[in-house]
PDB file of C-alpha atoms (C1' of nucleotides) in Angstrom:
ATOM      1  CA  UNK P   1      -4.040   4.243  -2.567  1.00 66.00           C
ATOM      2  CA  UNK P   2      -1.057   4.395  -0.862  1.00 90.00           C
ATOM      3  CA  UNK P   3       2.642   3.751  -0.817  1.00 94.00           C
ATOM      4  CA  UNK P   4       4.740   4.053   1.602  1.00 96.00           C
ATOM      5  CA  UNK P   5       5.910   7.782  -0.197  1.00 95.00           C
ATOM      6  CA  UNK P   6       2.145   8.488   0.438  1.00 95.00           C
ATOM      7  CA  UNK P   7       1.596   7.543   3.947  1.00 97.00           C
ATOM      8  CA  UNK P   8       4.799   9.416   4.832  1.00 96.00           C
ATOM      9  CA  UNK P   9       3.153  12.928   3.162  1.00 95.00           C
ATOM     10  CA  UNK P  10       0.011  11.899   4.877  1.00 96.00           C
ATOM     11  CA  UNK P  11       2.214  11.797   8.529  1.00 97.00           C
ATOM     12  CA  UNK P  12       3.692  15.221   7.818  1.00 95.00           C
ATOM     13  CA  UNK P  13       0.402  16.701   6.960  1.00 95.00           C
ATOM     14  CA  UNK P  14      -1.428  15.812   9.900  1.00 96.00           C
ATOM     15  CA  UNK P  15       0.829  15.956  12.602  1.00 97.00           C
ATOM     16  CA  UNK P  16       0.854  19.674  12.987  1.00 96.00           C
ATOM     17  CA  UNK P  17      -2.554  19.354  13.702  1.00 97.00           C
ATOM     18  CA  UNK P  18      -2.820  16.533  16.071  1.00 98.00           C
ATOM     19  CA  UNK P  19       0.458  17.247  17.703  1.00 97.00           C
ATOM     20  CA  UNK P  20      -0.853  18.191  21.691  1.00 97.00           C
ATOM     21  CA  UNK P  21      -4.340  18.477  20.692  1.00 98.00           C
ATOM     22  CA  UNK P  22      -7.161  17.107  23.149  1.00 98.00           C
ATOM     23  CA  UNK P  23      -9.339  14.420  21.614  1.00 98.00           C
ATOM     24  CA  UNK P  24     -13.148  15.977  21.927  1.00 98.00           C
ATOM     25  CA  UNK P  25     -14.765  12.980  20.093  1.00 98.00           C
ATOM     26  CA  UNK P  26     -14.795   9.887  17.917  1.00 98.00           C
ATOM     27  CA  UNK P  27     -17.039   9.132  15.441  1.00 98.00           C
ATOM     28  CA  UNK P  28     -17.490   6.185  13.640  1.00 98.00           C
ATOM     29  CA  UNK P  29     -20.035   5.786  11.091  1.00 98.00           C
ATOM     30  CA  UNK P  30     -18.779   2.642   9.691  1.00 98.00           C
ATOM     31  CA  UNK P  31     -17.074   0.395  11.316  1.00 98.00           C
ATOM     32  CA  UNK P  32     -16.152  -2.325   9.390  1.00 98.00           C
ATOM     33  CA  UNK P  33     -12.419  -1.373   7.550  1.00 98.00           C
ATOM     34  CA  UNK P  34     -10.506  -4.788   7.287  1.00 98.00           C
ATOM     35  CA  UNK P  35     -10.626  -5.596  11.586  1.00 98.00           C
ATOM     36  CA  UNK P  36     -13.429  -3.853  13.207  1.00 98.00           C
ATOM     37  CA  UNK P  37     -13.123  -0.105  14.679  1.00 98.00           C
ATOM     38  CA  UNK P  38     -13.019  -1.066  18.328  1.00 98.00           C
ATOM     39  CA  UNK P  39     -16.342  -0.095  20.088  1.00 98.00           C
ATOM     40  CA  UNK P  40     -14.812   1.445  23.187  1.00 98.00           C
ATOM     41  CA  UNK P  41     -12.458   3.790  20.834  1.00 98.00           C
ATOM     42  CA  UNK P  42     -14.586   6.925  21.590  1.00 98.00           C
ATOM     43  CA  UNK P  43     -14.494   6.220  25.657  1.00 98.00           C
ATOM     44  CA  UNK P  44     -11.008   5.421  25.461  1.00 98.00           C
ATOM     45  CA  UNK P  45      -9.891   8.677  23.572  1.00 98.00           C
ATOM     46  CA  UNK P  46     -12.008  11.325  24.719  1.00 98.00           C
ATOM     47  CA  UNK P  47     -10.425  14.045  26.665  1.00 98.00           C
ATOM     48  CA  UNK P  48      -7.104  12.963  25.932  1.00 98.00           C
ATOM     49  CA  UNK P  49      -4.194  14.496  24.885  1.00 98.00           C
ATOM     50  CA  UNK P  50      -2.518  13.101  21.444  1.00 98.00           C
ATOM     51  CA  UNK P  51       1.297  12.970  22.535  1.00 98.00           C
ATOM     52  CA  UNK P  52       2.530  12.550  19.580  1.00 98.00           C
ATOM     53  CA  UNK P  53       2.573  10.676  15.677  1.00 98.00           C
ATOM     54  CA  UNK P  54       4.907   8.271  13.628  1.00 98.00           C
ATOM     55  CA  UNK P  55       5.350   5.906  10.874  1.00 98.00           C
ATOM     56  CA  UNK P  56       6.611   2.030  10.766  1.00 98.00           C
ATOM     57  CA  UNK P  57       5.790   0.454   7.621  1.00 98.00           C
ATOM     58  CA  UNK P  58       2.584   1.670   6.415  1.00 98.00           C
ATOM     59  CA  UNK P  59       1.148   2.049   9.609  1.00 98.00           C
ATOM     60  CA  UNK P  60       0.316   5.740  11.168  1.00 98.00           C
ATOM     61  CA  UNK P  61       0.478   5.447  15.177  1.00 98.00           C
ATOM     62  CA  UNK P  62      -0.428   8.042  17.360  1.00 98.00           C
ATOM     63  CA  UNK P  63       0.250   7.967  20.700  1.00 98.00           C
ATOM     64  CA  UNK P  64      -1.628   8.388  23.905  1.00 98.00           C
ATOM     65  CA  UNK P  65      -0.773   7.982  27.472  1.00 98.00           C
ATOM     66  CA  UNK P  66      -2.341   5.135  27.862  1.00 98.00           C
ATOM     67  CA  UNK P  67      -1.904   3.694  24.201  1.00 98.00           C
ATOM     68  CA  UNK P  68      -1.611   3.985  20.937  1.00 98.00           C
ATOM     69  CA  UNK P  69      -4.420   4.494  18.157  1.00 98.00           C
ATOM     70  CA  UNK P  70      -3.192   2.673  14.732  1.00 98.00           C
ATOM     71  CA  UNK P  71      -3.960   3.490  11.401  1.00 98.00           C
ATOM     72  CA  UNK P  72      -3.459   1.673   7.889  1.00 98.00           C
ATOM     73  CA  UNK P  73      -5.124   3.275   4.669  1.00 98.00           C
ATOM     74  CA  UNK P  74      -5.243   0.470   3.067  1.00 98.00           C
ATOM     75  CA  UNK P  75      -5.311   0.917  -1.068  1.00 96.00           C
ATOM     76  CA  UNK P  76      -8.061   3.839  -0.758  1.00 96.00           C
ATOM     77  CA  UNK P  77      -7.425   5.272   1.777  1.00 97.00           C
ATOM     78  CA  UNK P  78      -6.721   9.013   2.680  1.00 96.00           C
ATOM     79  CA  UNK P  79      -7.027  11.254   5.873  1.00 97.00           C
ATOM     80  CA  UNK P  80      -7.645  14.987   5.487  1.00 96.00           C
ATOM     81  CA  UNK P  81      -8.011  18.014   8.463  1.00 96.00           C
ATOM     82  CA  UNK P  82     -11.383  19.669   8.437  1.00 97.00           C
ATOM     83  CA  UNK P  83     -13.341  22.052  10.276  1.00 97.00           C
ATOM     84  CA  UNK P  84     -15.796  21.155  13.033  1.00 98.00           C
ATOM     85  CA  UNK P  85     -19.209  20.323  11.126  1.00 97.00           C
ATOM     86  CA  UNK P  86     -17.590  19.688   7.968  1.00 97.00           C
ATOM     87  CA  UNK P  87     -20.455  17.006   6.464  1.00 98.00           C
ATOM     88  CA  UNK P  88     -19.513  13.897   5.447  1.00 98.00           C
ATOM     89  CA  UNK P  89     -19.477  12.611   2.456  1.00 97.00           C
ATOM     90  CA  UNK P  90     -19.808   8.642   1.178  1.00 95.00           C
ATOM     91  CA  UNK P  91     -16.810   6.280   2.368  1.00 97.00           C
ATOM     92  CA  UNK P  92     -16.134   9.309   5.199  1.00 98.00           C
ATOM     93  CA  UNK P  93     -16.307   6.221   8.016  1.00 98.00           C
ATOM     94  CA  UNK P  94     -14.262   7.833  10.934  1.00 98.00           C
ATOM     95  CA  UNK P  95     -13.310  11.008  12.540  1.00 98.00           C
ATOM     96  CA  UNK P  96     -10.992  12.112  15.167  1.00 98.00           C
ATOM     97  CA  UNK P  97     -12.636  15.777  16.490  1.00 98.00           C
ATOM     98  CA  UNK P  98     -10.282  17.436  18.050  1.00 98.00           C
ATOM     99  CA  UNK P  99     -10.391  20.773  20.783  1.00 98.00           C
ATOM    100  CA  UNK P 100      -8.518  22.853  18.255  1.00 98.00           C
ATOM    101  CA  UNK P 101     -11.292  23.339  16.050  1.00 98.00           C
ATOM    102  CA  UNK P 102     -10.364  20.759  13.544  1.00 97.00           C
ATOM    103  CA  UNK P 103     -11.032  16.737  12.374  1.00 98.00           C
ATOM    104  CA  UNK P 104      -9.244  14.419  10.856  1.00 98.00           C
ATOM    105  CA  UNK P 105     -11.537  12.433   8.606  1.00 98.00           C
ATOM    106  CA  UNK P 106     -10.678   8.623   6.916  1.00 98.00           C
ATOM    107  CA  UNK P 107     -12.087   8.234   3.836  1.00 98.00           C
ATOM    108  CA  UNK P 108     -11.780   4.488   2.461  1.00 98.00           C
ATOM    109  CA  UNK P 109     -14.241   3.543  -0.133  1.00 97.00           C
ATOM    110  CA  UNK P 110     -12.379   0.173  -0.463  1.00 97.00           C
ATOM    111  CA  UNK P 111     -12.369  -0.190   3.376  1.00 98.00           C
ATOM    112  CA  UNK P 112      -8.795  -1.999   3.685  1.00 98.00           C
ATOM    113  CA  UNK P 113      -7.434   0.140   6.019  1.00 98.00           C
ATOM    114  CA  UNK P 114      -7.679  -0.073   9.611  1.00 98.00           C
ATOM    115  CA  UNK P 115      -8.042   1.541  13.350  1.00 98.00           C
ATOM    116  CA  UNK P 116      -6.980  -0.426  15.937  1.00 98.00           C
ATOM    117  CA  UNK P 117      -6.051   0.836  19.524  1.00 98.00           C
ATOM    118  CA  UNK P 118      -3.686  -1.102  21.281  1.00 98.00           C
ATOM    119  CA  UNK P 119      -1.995  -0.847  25.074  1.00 96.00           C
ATOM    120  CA  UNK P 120       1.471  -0.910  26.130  1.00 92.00           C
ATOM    121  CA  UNK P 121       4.380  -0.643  23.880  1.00 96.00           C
ATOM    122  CA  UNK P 122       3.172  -0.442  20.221  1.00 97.00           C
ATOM    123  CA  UNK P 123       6.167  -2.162  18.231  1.00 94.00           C
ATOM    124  CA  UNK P 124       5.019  -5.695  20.397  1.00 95.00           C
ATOM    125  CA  UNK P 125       1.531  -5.767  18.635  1.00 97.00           C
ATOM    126  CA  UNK P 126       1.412  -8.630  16.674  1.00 97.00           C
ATOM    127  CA  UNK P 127       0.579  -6.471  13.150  1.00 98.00           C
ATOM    128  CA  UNK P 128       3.989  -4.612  14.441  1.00 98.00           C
ATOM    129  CA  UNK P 129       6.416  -7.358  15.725  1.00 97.00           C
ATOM    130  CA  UNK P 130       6.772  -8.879  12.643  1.00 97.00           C
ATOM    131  CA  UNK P 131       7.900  -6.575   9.927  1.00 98.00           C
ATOM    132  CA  UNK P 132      10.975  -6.653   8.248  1.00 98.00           C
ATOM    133  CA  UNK P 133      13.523  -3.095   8.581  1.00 98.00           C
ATOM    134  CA  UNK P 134      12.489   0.284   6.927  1.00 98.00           C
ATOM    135  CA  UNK P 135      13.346   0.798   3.507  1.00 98.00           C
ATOM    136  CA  UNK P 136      14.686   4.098   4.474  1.00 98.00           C
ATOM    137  CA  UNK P 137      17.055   2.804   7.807  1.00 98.00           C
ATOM    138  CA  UNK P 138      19.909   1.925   8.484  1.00 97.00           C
ATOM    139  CA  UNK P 139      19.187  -1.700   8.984  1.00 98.00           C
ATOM    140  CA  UNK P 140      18.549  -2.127   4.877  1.00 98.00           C
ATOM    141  CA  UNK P 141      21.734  -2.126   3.803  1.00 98.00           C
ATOM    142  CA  UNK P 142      23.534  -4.456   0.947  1.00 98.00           C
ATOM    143  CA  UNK P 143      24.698  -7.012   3.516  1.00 98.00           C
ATOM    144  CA  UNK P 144      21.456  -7.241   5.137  1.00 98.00           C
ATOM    145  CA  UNK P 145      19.374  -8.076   1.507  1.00 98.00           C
ATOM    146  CA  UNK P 146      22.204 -10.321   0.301  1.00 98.00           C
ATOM    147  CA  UNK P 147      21.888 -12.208   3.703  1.00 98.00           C
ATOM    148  CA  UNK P 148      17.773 -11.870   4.298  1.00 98.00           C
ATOM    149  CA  UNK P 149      17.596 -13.492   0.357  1.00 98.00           C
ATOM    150  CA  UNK P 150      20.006 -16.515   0.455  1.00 98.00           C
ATOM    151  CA  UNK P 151      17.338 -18.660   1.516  1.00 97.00           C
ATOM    152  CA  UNK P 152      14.701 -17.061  -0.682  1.00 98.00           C
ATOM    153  CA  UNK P 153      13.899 -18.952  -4.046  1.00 98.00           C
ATOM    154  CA  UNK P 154      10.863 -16.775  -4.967  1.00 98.00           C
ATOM    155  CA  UNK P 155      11.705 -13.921  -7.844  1.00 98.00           C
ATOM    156  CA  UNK P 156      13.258 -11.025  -6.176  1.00 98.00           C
ATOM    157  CA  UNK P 157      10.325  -8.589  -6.943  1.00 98.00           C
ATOM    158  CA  UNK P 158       8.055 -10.712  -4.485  1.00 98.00           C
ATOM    159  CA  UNK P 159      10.917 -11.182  -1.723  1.00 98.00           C
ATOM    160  CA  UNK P 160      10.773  -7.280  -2.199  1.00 98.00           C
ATOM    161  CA  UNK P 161       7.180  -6.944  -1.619  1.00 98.00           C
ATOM    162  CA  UNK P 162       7.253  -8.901   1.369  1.00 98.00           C
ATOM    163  CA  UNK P 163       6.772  -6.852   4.634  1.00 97.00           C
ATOM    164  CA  UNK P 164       9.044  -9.584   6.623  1.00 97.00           C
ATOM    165  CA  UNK P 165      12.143  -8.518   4.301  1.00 98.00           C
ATOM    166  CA  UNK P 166      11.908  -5.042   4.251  1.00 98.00           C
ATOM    167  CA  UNK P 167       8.422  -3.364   4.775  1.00 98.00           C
ATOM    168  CA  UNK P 168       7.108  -0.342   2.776  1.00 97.00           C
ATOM    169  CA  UNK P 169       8.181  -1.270  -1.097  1.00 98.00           C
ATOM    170  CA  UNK P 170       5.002  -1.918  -2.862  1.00 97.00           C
ATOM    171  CA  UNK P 171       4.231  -2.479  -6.370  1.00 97.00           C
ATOM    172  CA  UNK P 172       4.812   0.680  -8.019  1.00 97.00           C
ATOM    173  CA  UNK P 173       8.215   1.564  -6.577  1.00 97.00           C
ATOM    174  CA  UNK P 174       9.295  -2.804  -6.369  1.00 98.00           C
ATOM    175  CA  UNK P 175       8.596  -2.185 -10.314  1.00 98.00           C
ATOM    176  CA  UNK P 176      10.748   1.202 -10.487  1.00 97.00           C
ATOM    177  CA  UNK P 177      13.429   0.080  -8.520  1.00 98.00           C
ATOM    178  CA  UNK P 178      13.998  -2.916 -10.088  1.00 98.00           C
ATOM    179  CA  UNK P 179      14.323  -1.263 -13.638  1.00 98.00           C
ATOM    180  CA  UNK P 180      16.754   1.142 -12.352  1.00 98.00           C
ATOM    181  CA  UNK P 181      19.018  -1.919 -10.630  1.00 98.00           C
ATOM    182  CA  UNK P 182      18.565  -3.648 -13.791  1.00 98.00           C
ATOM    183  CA  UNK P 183      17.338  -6.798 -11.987  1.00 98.00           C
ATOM    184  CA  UNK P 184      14.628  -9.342 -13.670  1.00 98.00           C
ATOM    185  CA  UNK P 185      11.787  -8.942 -11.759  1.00 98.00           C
ATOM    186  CA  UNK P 186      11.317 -12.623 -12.167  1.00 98.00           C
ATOM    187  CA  UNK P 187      15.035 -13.955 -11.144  1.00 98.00           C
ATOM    188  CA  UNK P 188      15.233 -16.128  -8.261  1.00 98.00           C
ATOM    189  CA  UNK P 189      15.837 -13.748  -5.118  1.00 98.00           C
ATOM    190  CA  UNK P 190      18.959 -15.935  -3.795  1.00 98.00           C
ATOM    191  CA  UNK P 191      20.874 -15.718  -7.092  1.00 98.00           C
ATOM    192  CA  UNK P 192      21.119 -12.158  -6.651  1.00 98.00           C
ATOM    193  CA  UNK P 193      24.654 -11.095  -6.270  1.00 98.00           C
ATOM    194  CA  UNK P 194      26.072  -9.329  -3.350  1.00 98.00           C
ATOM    195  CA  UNK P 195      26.705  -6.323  -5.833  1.00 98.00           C
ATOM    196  CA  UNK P 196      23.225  -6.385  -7.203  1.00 98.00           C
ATOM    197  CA  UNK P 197      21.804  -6.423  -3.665  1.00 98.00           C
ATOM    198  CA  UNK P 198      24.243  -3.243  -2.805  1.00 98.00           C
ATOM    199  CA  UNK P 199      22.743  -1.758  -6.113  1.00 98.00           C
ATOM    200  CA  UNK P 200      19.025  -2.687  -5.601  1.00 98.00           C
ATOM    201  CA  UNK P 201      19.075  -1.215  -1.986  1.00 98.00           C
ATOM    202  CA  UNK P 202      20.167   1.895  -3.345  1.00 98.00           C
ATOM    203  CA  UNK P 203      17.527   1.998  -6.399  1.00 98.00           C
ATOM    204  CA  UNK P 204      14.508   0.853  -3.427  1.00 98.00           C
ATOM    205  CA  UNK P 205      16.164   4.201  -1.615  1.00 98.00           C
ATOM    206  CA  UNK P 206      16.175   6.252  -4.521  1.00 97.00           C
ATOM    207  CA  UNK P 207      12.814   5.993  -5.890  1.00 97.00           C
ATOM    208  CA  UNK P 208      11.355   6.589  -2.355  1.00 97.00           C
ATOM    209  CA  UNK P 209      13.222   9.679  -1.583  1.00 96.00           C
ATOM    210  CA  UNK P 210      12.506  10.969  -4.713  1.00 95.00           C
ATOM    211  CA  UNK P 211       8.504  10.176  -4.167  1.00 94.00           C
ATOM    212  CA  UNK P 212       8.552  11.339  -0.793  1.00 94.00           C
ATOM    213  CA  UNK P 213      10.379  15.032  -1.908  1.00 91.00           C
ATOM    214  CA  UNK P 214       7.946  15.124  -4.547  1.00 88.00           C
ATOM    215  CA  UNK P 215       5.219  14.991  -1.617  1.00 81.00           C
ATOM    216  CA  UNK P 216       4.146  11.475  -2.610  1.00 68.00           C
ATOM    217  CA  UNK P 217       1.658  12.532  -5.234  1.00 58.00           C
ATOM    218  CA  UNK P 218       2.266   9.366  -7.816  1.00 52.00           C
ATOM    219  CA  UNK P 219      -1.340   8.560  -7.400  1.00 52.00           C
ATOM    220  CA  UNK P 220      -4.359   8.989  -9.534  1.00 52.00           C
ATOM    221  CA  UNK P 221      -6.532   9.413  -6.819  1.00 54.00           C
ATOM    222  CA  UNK P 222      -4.329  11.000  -3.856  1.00 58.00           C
ATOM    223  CA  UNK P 223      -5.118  13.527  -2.019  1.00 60.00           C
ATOM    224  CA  UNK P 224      -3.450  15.886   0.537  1.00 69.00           C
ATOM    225  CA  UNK P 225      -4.226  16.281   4.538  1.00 68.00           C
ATOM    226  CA  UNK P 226      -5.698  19.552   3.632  1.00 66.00           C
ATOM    227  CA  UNK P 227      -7.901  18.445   0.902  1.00 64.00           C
ATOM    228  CA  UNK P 228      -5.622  19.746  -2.211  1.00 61.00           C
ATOM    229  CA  UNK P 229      -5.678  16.876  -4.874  1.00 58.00           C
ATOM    230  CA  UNK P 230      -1.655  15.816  -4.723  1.00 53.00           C
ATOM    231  CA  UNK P 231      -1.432  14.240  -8.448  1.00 50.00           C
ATOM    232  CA  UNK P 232       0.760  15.751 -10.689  1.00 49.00           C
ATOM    233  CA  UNK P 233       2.849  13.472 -13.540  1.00 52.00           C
ATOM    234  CA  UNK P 234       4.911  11.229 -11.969  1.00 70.00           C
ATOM    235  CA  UNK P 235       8.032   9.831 -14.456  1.00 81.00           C
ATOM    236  CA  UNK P 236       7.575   6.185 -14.199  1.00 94.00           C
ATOM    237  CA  UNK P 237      10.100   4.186 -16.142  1.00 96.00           C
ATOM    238  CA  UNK P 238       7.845   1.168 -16.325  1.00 97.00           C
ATOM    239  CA  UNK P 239       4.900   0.837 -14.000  1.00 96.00           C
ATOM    240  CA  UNK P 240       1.944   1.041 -15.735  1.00 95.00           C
ATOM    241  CA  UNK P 241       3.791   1.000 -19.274  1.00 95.00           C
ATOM    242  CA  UNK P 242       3.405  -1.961 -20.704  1.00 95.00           C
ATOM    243  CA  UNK P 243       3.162  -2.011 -24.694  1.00 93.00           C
ATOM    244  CA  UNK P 244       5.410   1.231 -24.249  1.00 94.00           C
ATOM    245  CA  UNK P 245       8.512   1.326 -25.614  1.00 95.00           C
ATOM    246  CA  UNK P 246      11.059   2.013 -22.919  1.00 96.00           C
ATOM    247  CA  UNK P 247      12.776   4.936 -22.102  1.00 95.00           C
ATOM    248  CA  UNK P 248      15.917   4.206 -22.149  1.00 96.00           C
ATOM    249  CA  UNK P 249      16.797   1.559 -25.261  1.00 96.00           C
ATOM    250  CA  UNK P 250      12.849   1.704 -27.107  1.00 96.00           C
ATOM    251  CA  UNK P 251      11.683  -2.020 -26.211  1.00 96.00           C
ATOM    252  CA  UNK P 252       8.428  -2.400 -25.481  1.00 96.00           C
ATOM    253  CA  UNK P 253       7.751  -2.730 -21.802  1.00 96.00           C
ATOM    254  CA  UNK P 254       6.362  -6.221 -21.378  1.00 96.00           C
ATOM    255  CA  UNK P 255       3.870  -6.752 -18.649  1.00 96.00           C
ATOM    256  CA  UNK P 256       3.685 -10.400 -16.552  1.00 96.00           C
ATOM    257  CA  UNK P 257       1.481 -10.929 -12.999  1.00 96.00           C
ATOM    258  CA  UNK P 258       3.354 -12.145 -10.410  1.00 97.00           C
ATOM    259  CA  UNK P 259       1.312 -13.123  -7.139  1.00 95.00           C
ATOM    260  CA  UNK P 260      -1.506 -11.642  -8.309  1.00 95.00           C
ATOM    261  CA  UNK P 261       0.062  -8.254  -9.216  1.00 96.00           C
ATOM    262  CA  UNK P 262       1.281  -6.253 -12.540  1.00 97.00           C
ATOM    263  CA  UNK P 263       4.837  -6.717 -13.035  1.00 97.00           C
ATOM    264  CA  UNK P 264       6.229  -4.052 -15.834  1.00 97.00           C
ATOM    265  CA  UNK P 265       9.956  -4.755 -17.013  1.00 97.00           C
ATOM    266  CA  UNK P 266      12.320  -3.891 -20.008  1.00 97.00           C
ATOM    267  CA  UNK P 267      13.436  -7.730 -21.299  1.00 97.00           C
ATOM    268  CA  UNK P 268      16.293  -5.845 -23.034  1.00 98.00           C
ATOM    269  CA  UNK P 269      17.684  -3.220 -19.861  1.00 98.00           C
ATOM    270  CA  UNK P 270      16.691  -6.173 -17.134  1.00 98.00           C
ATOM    271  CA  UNK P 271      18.523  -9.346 -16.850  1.00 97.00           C
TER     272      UNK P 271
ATOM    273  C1'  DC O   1      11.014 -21.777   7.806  1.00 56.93           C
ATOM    274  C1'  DT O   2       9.241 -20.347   2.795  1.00 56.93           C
ATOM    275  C1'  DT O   3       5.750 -20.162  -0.649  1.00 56.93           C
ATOM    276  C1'  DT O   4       1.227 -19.703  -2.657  1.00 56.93           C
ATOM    277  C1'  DG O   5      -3.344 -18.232  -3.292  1.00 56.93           C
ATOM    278  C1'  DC O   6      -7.319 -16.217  -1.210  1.00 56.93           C
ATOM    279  C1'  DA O   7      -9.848 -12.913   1.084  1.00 56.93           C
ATOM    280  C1'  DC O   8     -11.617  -8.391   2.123  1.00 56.93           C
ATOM    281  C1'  DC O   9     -14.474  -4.138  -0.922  1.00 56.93           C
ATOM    282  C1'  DT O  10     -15.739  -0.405  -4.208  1.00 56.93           C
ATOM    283  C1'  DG O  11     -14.767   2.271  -8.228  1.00 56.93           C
ATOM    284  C1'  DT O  12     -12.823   2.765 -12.832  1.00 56.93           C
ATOM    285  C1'  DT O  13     -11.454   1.138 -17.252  1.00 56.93           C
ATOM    286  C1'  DG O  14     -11.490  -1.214 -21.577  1.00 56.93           C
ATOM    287  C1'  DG O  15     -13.273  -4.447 -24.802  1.00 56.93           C
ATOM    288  C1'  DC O  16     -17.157  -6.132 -27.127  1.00 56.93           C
TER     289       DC O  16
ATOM    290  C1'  DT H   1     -24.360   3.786 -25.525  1.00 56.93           C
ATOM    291  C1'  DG H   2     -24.419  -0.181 -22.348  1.00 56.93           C
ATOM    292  C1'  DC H   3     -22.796  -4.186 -20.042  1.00 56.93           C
ATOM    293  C1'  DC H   4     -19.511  -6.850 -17.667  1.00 56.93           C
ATOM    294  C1'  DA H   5     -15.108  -8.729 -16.729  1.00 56.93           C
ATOM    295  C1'  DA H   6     -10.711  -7.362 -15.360  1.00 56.93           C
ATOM    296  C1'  DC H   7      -8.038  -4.614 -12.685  1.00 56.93           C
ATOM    297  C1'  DA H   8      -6.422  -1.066  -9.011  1.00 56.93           C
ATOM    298  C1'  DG H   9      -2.062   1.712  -4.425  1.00 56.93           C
ATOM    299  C1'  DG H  10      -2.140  -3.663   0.574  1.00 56.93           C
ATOM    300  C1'  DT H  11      -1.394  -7.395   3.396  1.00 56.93           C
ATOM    301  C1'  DG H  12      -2.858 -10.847   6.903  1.00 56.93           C
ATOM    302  C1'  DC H  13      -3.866 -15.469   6.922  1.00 56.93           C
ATOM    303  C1'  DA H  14      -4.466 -20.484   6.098  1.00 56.93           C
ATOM    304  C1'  DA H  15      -2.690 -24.250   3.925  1.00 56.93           C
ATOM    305  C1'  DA H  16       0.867 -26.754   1.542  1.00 56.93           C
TER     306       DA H  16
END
DNA sequence: CTTTGCACCTGTTGGC
DNA sequence: TGCCAACAGGTGCAAA
């Protein structure tokens, strides 16, 4: 399910929960996600005190003492807080009981997300190390894209999508922001001008705040850390519009696949 | 280094 | 109505 607007809602609906909480158990009833739920998770975690949560990327990381439990939900994934003996229900593969009186529960029918545990400083694991600047920092600015793309021949919409740029844009918002930059999804990602790269920064920002103040509900299927379903109708310019007419000048929306992926763009407000 | 396509898996949708 | 292919929010990885 989720982009990056999603995983941050997800963050600031479970951390009041977890925050100083003692971990009473861990159960796994299926442990094959996308790497395997390490075996010695419930030894590791029970009795211990959850110091506290963040976000980088699309990655949830909660810290221990002696480590730091990492979660990805994948495309279908969602976490919710339950009571104690709340019964699980199919794709409910992992829960974190806690001495508060509450769970968190992953649910992942598509089982693409992860939890890993990992030792030692958490932005050196290899999943971590890599990844490009937050959409949302400091560090993805106009002069950073303009430089990060110069060597970059691939269209601009998959130099977007590409954690080692800049992490968190994924195909719904890489759509949206493009439209509102005016950028061809398709157009070489080095023949973007230092302008455009000032003004696509700013579009990535915008349609991320906006999701994330909206409390990242732009999916069919999301659903809140307390169980509420999130969706309500979400004003896409282009993502999933194609045959539409546009919004803005009433062209149909024209719909290409780039890696694999649905691309929606205007051909008349993109260039 | 960059680029490309595949892989993982289940559920929903749309066309015939 | 039923069947089946195509598609869906992600992203690490191998190979070119």
């Amino acid at each position: 399910m989720p982009e990056l607007p999603e995983v941050e809602t997800t963050l600031r609906g479970i951390a009041p929960h977890l925050q100083g909480a003692l971990v009473q158990d861990v159960i796994v009833r299926n442990a094959q996600l996308r790497w395997p739920i390490p075996a010695a998770l419930p030894s590791l975690l029970r009795g211990r005190a959850i110091l506290g949560l963040q976000r980088r990327a699309k990655y949830l990381l909660i810290a221990f003492e002696h480590g730091t439990l990492i979660l990805h939900l994948g495309m279908s994934g969602s976490l919710r807080i339950l009571p104690h003996g709340t019964p699980p229900e199919r794709h409910d593969h992992f829960d974190l009981v806690l001495d508060n009186g509450k769970l968190m529960r992953l649910r992942d029918p598509r089982r693409f997300g992860a939890v890993l545990w990992h030792k030692g400083d958490i932005l050196e694991h290899p999943l971590l190390v890599t990844l490009g600047p937050e959409p949302l920092g400091e560090a993805f600015d106009a002069d950073y894209l303009y430089r990060a793309t110069r060597s970059r021949s691939a269209a601009i919409k998959l130099a977007l999508m590409d954690n080692h740029l800049v992490v968190g844009v994924g195909n719904i918002y890489a759509n949206e922001a493009l439209f509102r930059a005016g950028i061809r999804p398709q157009l070489p990602a080095k023949r973007l001008s230092r302008a455009r790269c000032a003004i696509l920064v700013q579009t990535v920002q915008e349609v991320l705040r906006a999701a994330i103040d909206k409390g990242g509900s732009s999916l069919r299927d999301f659903i809140h850390s307390d169980g509420s379903s999130g969706y309500f109708q979400q004003h896409y310019f282009v993502y999933g519009r194609g045959g539409e007419v546009c919004h803005r000048c009433r062209t149909p929306v024209r719909v290409i696949r780039q890696g694999q992926r649905s691309t929606f763009y205007c051909p008349h407000c993109q260039h």
